[in-house]
CSV table of C-alpha atoms in Angstrom, one decimal:
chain,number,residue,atom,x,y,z
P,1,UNK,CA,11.4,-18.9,19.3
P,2,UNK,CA,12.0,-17.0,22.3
P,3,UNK,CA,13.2,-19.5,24.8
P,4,UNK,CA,15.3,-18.8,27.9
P,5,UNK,CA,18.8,-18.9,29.0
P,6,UNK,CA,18.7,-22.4,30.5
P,7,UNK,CA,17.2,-23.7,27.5
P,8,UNK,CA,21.1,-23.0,25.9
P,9,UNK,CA,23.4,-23.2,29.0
P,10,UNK,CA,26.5,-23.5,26.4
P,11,UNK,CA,25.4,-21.8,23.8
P,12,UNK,CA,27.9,-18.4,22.6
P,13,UNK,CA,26.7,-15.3,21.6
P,14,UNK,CA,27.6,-13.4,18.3
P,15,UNK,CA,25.6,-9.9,18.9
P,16,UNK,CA,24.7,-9.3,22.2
P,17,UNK,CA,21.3,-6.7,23.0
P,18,UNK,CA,20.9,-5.0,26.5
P,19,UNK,CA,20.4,-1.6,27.4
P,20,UNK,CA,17.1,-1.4,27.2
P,21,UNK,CA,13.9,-2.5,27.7
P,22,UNK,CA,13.0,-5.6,25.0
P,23,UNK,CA,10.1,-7.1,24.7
P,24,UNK,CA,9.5,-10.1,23.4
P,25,UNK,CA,6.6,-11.0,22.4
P,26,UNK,CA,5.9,-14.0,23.4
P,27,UNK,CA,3.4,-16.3,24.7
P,28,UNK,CA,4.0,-14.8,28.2
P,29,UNK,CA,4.8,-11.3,27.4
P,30,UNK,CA,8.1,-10.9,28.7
P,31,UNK,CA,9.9,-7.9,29.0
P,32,UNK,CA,13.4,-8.5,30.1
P,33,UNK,CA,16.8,-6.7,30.1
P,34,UNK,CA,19.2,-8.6,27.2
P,35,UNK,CA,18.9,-10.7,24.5
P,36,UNK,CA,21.5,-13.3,22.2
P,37,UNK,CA,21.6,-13.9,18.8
P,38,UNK,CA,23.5,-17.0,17.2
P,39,UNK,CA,24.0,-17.1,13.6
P,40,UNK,CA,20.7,-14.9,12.7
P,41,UNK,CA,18.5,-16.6,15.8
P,42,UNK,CA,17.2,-15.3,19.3
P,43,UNK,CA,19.2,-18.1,21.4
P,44,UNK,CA,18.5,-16.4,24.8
P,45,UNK,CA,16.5,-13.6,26.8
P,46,UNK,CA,16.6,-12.4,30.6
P,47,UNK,CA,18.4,-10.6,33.1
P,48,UNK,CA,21.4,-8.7,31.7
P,49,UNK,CA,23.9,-10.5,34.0
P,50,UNK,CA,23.0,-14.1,32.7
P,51,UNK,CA,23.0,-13.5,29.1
P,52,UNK,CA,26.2,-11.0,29.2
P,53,UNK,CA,28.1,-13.9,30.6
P,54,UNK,CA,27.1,-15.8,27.6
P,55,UNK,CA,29.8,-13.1,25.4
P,56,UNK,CA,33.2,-14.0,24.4
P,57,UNK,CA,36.0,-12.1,22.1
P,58,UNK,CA,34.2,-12.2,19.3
P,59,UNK,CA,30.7,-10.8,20.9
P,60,UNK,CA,29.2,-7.8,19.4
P,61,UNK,CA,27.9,-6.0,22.0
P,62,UNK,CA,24.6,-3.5,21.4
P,63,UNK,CA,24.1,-0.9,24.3
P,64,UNK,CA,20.1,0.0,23.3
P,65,UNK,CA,20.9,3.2,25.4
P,66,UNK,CA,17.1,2.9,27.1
P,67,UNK,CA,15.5,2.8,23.4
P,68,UNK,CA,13.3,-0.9,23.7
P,69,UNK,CA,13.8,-3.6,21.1
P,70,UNK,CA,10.4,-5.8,19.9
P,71,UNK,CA,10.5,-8.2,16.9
P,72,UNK,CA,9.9,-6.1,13.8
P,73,UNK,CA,6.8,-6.0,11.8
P,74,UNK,CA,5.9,-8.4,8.7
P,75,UNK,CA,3.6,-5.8,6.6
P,76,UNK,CA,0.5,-8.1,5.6
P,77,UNK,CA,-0.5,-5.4,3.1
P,78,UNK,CA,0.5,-1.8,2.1
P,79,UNK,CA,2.4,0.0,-1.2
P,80,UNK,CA,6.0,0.5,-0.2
P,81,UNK,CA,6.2,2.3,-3.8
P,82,UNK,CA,3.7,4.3,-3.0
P,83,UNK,CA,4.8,5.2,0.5
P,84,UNK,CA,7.8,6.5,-1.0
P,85,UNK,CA,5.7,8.7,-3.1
P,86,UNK,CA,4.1,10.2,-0.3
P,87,UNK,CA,6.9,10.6,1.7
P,88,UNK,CA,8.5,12.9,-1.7
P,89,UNK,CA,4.6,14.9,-1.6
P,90,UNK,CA,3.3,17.8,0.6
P,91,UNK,CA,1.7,16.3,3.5
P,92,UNK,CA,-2.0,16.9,3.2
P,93,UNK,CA,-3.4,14.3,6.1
P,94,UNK,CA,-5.8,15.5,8.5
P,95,UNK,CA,-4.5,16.1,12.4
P,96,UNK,CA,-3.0,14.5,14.0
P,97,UNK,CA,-0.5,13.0,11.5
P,98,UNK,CA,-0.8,16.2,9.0
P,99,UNK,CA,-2.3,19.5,9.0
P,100,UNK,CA,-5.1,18.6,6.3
P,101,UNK,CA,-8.4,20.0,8.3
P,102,UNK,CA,-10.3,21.8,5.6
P,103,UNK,CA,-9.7,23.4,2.0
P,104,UNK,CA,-8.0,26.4,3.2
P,105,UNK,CA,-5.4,24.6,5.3
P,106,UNK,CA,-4.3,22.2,2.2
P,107,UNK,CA,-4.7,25.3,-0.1
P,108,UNK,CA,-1.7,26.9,2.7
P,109,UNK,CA,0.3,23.8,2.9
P,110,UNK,CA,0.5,23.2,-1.6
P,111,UNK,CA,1.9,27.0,-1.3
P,112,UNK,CA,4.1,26.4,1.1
P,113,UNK,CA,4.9,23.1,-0.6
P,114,UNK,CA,6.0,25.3,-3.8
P,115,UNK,CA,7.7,27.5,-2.3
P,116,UNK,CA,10.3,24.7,-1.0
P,117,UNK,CA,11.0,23.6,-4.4
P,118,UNK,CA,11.0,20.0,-3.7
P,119,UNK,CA,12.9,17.7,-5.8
P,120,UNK,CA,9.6,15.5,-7.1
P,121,UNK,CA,8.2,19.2,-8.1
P,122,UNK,CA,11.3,20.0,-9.9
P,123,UNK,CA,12.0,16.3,-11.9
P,124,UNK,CA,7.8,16.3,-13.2
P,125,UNK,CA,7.3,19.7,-13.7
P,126,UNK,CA,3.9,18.6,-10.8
P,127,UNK,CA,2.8,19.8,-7.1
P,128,UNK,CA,1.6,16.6,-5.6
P,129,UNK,CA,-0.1,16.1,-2.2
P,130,UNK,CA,-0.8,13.3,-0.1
P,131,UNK,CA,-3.2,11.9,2.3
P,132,UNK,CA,-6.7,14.7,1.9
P,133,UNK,CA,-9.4,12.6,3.5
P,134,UNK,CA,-12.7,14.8,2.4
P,135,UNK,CA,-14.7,12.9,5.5
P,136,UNK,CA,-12.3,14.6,7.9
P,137,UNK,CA,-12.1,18.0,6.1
P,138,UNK,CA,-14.4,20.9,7.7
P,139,UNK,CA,-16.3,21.5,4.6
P,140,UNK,CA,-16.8,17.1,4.0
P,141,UNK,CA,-16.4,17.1,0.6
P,142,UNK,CA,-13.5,16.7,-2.0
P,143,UNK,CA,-11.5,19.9,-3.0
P,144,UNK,CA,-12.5,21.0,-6.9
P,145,UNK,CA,-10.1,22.3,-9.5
P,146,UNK,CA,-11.1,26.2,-9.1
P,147,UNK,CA,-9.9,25.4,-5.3
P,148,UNK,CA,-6.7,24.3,-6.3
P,149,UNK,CA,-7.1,26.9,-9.2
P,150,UNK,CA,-6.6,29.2,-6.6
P,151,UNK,CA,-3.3,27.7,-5.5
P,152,UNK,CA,-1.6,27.7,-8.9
P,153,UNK,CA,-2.7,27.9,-12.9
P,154,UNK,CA,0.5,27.9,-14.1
P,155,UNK,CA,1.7,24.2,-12.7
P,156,UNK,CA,-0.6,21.4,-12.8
P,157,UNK,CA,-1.3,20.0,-9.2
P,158,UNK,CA,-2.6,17.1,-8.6
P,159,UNK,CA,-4.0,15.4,-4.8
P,160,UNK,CA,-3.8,12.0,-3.7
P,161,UNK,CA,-7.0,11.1,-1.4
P,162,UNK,CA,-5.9,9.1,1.4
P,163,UNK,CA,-7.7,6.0,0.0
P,164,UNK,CA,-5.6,5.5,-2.8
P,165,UNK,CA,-8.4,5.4,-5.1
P,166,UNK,CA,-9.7,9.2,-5.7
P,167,UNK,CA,-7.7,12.3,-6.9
P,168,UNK,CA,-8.2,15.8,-7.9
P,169,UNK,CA,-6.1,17.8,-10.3
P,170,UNK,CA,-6.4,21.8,-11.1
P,171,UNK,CA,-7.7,22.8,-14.5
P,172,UNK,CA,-4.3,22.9,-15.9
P,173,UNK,CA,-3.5,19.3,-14.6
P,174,UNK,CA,-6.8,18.2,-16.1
P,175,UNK,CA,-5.8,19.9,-19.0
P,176,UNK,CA,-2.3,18.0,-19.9
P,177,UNK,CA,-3.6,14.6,-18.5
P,178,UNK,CA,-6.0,15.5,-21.4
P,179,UNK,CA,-9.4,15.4,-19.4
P,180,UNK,CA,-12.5,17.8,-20.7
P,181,UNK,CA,-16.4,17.9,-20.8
P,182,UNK,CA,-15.5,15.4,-24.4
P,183,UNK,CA,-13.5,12.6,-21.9
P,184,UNK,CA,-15.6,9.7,-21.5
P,185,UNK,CA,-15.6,8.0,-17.8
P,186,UNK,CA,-13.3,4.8,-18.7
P,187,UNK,CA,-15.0,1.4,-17.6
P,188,UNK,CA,-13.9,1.4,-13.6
P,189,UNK,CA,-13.7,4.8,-13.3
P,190,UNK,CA,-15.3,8.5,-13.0
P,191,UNK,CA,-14.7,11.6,-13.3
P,192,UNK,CA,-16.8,13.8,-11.4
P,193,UNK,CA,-18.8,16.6,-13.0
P,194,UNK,CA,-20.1,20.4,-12.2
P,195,UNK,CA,-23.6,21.0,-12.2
P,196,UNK,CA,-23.9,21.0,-16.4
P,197,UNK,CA,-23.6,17.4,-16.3
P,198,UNK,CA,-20.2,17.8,-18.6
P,199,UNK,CA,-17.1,20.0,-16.9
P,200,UNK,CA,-14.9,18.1,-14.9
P,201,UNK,CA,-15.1,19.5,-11.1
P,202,UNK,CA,-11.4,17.6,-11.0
P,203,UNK,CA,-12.5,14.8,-9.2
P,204,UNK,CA,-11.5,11.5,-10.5
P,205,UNK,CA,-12.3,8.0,-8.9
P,206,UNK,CA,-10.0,4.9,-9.9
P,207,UNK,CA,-8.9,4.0,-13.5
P,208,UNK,CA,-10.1,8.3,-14.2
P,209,UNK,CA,-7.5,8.9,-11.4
P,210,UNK,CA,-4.8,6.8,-12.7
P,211,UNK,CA,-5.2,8.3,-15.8
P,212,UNK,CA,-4.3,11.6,-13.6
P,213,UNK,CA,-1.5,10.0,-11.3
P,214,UNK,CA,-0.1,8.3,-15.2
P,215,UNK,CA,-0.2,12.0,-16.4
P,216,UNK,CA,2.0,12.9,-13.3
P,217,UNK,CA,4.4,10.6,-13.1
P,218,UNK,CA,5.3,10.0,-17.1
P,219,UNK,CA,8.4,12.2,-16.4
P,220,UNK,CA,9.6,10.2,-14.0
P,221,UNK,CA,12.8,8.3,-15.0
P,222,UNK,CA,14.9,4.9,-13.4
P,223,UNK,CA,16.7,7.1,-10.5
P,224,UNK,CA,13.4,8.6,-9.6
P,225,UNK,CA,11.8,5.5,-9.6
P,226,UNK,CA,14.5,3.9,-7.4
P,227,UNK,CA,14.1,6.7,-4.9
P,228,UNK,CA,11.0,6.0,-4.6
P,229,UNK,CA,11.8,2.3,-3.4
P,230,UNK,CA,14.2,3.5,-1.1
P,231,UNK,CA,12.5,6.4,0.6
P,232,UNK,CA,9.3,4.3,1.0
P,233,UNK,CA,11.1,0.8,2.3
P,234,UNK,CA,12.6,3.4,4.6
P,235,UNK,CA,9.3,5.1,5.6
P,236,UNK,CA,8.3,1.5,6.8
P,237,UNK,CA,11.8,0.9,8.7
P,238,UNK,CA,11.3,4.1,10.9
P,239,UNK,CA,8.1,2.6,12.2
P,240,UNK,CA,9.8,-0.6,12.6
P,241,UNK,CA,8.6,-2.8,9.9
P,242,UNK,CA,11.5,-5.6,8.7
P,243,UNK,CA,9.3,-6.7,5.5
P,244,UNK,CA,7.7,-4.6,3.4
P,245,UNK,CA,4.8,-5.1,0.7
P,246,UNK,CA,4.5,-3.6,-2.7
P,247,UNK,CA,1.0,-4.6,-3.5
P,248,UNK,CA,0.2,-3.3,-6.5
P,249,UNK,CA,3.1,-3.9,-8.6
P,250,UNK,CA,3.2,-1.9,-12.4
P,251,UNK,CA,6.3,-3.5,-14.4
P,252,UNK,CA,8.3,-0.1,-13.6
P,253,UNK,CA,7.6,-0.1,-10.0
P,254,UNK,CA,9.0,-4.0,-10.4
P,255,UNK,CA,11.8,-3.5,-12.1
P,256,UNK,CA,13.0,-0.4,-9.6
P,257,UNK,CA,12.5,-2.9,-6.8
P,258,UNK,CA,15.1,-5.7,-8.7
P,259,UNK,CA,17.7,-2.5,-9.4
P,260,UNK,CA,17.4,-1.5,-5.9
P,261,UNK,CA,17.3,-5.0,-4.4
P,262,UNK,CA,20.4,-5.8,-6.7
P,263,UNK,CA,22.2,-2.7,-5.5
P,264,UNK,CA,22.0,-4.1,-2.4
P,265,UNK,CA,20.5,-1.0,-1.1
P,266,UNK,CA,17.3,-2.4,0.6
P,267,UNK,CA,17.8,-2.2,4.1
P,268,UNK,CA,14.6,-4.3,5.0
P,269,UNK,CA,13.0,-7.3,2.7
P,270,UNK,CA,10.6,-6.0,0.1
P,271,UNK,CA,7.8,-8.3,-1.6
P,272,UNK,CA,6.2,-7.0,-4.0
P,273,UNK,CA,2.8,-8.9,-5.8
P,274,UNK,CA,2.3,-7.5,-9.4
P,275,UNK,CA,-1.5,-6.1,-11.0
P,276,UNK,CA,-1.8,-9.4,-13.3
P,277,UNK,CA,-4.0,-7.7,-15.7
P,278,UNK,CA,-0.5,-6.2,-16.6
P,279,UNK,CA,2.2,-9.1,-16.9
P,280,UNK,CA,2.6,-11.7,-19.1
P,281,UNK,CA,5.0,-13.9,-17.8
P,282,UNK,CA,6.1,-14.0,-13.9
P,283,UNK,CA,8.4,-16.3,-11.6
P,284,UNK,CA,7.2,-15.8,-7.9
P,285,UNK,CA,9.7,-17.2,-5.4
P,286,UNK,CA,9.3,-18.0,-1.7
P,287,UNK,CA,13.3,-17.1,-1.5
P,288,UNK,CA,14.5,-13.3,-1.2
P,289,UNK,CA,17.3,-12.3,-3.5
P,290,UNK,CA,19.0,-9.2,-2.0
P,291,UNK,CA,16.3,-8.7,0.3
P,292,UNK,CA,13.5,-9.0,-2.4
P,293,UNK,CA,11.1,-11.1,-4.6
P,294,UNK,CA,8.1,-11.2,-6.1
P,295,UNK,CA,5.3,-13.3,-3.6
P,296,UNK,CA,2.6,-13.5,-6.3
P,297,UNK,CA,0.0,-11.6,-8.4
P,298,UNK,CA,-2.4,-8.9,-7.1
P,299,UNK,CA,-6.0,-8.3,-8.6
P,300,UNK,CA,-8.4,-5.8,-8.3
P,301,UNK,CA,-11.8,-5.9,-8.2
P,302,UNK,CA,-13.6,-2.6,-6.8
P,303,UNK,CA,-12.7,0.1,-5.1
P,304,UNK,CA,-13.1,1.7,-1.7
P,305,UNK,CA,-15.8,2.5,0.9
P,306,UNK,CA,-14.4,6.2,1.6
P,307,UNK,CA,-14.5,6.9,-2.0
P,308,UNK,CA,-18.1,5.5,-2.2
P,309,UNK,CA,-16.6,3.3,-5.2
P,310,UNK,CA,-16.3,-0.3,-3.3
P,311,UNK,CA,-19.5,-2.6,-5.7
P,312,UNK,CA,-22.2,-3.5,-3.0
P,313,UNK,CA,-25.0,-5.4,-3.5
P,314,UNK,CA,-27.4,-2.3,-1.7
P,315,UNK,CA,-27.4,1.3,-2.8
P,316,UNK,CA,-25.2,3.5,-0.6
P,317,UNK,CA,-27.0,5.2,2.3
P,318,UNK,CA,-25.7,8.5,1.3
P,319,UNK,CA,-24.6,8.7,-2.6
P,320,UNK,CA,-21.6,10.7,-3.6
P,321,UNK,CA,-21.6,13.5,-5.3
P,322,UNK,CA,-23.5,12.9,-8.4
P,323,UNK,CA,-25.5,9.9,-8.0
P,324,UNK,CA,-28.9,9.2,-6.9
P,325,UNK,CA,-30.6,7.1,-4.2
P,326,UNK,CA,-29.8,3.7,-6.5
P,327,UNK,CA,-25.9,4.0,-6.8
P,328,UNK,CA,-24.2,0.5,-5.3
P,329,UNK,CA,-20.5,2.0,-6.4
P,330,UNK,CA,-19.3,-0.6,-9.5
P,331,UNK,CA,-16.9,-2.9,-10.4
P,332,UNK,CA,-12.9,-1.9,-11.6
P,333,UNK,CA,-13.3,-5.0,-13.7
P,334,UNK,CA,-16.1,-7.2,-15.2
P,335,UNK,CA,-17.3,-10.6,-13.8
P,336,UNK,CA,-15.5,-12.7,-17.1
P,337,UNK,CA,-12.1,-11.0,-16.0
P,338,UNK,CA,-12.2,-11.7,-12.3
P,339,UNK,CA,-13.2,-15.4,-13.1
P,340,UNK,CA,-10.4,-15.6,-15.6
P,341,UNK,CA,-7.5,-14.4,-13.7
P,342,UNK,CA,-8.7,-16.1,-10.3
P,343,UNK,CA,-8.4,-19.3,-12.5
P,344,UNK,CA,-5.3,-18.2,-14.3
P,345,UNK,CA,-4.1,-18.2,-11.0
P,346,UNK,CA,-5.0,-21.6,-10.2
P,347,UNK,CA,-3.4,-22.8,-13.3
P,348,UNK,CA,-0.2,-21.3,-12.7
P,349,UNK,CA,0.1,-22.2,-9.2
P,350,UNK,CA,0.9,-18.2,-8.3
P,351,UNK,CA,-0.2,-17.0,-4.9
P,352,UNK,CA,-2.7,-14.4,-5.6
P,353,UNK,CA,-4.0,-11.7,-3.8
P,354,UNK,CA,-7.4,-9.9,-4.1
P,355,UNK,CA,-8.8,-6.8,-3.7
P,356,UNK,CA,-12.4,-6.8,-2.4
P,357,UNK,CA,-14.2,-4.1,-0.3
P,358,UNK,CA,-17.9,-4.9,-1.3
P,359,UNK,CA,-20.2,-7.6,-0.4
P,360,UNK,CA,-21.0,-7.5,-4.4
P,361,UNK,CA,-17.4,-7.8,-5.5
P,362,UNK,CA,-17.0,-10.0,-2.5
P,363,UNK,CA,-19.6,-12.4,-3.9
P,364,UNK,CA,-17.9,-12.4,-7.4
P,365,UNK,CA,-14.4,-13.1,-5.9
P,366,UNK,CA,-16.3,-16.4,-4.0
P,367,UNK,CA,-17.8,-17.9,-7.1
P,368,UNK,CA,-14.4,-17.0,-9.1
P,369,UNK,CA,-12.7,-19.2,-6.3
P,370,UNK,CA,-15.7,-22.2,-6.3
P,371,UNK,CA,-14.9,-22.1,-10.4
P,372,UNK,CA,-11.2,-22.7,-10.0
P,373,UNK,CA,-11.3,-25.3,-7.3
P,374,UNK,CA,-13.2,-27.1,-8.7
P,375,UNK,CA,-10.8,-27.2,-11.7
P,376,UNK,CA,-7.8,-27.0,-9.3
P,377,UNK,CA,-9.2,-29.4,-6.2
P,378,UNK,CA,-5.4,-30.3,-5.1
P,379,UNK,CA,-3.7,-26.7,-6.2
P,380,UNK,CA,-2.3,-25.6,-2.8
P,381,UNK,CA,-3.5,-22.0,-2.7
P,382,UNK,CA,-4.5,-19.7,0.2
P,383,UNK,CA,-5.7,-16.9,-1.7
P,384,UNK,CA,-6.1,-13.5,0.2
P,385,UNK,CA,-9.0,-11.1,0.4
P,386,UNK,CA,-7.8,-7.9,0.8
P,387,UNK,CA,-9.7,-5.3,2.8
P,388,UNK,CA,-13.0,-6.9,2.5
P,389,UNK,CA,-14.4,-3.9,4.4
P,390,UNK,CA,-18.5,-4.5,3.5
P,391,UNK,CA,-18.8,-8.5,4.5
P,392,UNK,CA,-22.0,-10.3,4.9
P,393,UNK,CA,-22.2,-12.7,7.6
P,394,UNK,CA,-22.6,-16.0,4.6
P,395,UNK,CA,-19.5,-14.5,3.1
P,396,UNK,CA,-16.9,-14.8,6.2
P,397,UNK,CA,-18.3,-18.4,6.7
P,398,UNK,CA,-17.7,-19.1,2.7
């Protein structure tokens, strides 16, 4: 509610902004010189002189030193947990945000990465990196484990691919996350095979992956996982965000956010929307405590585009590695488990967001959502597709 001075010709000031550009935002784009706040709102904006004069005693005044001032951000969807994980991990993304341009260059920054002794590397006994995007490496296509083989075979390293949903670990991390030629692919997952059709090349998409990134974490205790809060919510601060979003929520990850959040130690809001496929019970509030609460459930019902594992209802133009000219990616979970938890949803009232990236998963989550309203006609939901990256033109009119 950025109205101007006049609008509050009495009104006093209890922090005072000017300094700096600040720009508001609003329907006319303004960019003035100061701003007021009273009591936690904007009560004016304009030229310096007018809204100083609005100061008494008990003014705060904020000299912005020629840094600007904008509203913050709300974060519609991201993994503040996660964020904090990669800020702890060697920095594998590709230019311009990292140095991540082909195999040899993340092979260079994991030995440098070693040779600082991080803290994460120290508390789990793993090297982890962050970010590798095998479209934008030279060679486009995933590291293997003899490339990170070459790196270490004495600690067990394990990458993150920038989608979130793909990994690669080196023999030895393959080795204690108990992966061989004998490991099955779990339903909603792969691991990725050499030429024999049975060797893992280290590649692992999904629930193969988080069987990697479980293996990886398990040492990690309550003030590791509360670091991770912190250094993530931070992460997002520095860029300006004022509420954060967990959006995959494990019950650790949860109950880190409610220790930090009751510490009083979150310097921005934080809401976090738990996997329902692993609570029981839950209490989602519209009201932050400490700065946080939990917004609703999250499912998940395929995977990604860049990882060639979002479910589409066409084969793939180019298959990964692996598959031939009829692979349409797959499902993380079965038709009878979206359609129960969209409606478990409905039932319990809970705000629920969905993860969708193909027109096939897409076309489950719509019928899932038909299902419950028509059980549900007067439930006042506004479920959320998230991503939705492969739309059909029927879908965004559903």
């Amino acid at each position: 509610d950025h109205r101007d001075l006049h609008s509050f010709p009495t009104r006093r000031s209890s922090d005072l902004f000017f300094g700096g550009p600040i720009i508001t935002m609003d329907r006319k784009d303004r960019v003035v010189e100061a701003l007021a706040v009273e009591a936690g709102r904007i009560v004016a904006v304009g030229d310096s002189e007018d809204v100083l004069a609005l100061a008494d005693e008990n003014t705060q005044r904020i000299d912005l030193k020629g840094q600007p001032l904008l509203p913050g951000f709300v974060d519609s969807h991201s993994h503040a947990n996660f964020i904090g994980l990669q800020a702890m991990s060697a920095n594998l993304l590709p230019p311009p945000d990292g140095e991540g341009a082909s195999v040899g260059s993340i092979q260079r920054l994991l030995r440098e990465y070693i040779k600082s002794e991080s803290a994460l590397q120290r508390e789990l006994g793993w090297v982890i990196g962050f970010g590798y995007d095998d479209s934008q490496l030279a060679e486009l296509a995933h590291p293997t484990r003899q490339d990170l083989d070459a790196v270490s075979t004495t600690v067990p390293i394990l990458l993150i691919h920038q989608s979130g949903h793909l990994g690669v670990a080196n023999s030895l991390g393959l080795k204690m996350a108990g992966v061989s030629a004998d490991t099955p692919d779990p339903d909603g997952g792969a691991f990725r095979r050499e030429s024999d059709g049975k060797e893992p090349n280290g590649v692992a998409e999904e629930y193969a992956f988080f069987r990697l990134i479980f293996s990886a974490l398990a040492a990690a205790d309550e003030d590791l996982q509360d670091r991770m809060v912190l250094a993530g919510t931070a992460a997002m601060a520095r860029f300006g965000y004022t509420t954060a979003q967990e959006g995959r929520a494990n019950p650790e990850g949860m109950a880190a956010m409610k220790r930090v959040a009751d510490r009083g130690e979150l310097a921005i809001d934080l809401v976090s929307y738990p996997d329902m496929l692993m609570v029981d019970e839950l209490s989602p509030s519209r009201s932050y405590q400490n700065r946080y609460r939990v917004g609703g459930v999250k499912l998940t019902i395929d995977g990604s585009p860049q990882g060639k594992t979002a479910w589409l209802s066409h084969p793939y133009h180019v298959p990964p590695q692996g598959q031939d000219e009829s692979y349409v990616g797959y499902p993380a979970i079965d038709v009878e488990t979206v359609n129960r938890n969209v409606m478990r949803a409905f039932d319990e009232g809970w705000q629920i967001l969905v993860h969708s990236n193909g027109d096939a998963s897409t076309d489950a989550l719509l019928n899932a959502m038909r299902l419950a309203r028509e059980k549900h006609p007067d439930v006042e939901l506004r479920p959320v597709l998230i991503h939705g990256q492969v739309l059909r033109k029927e879908q965004v009119v559903a």
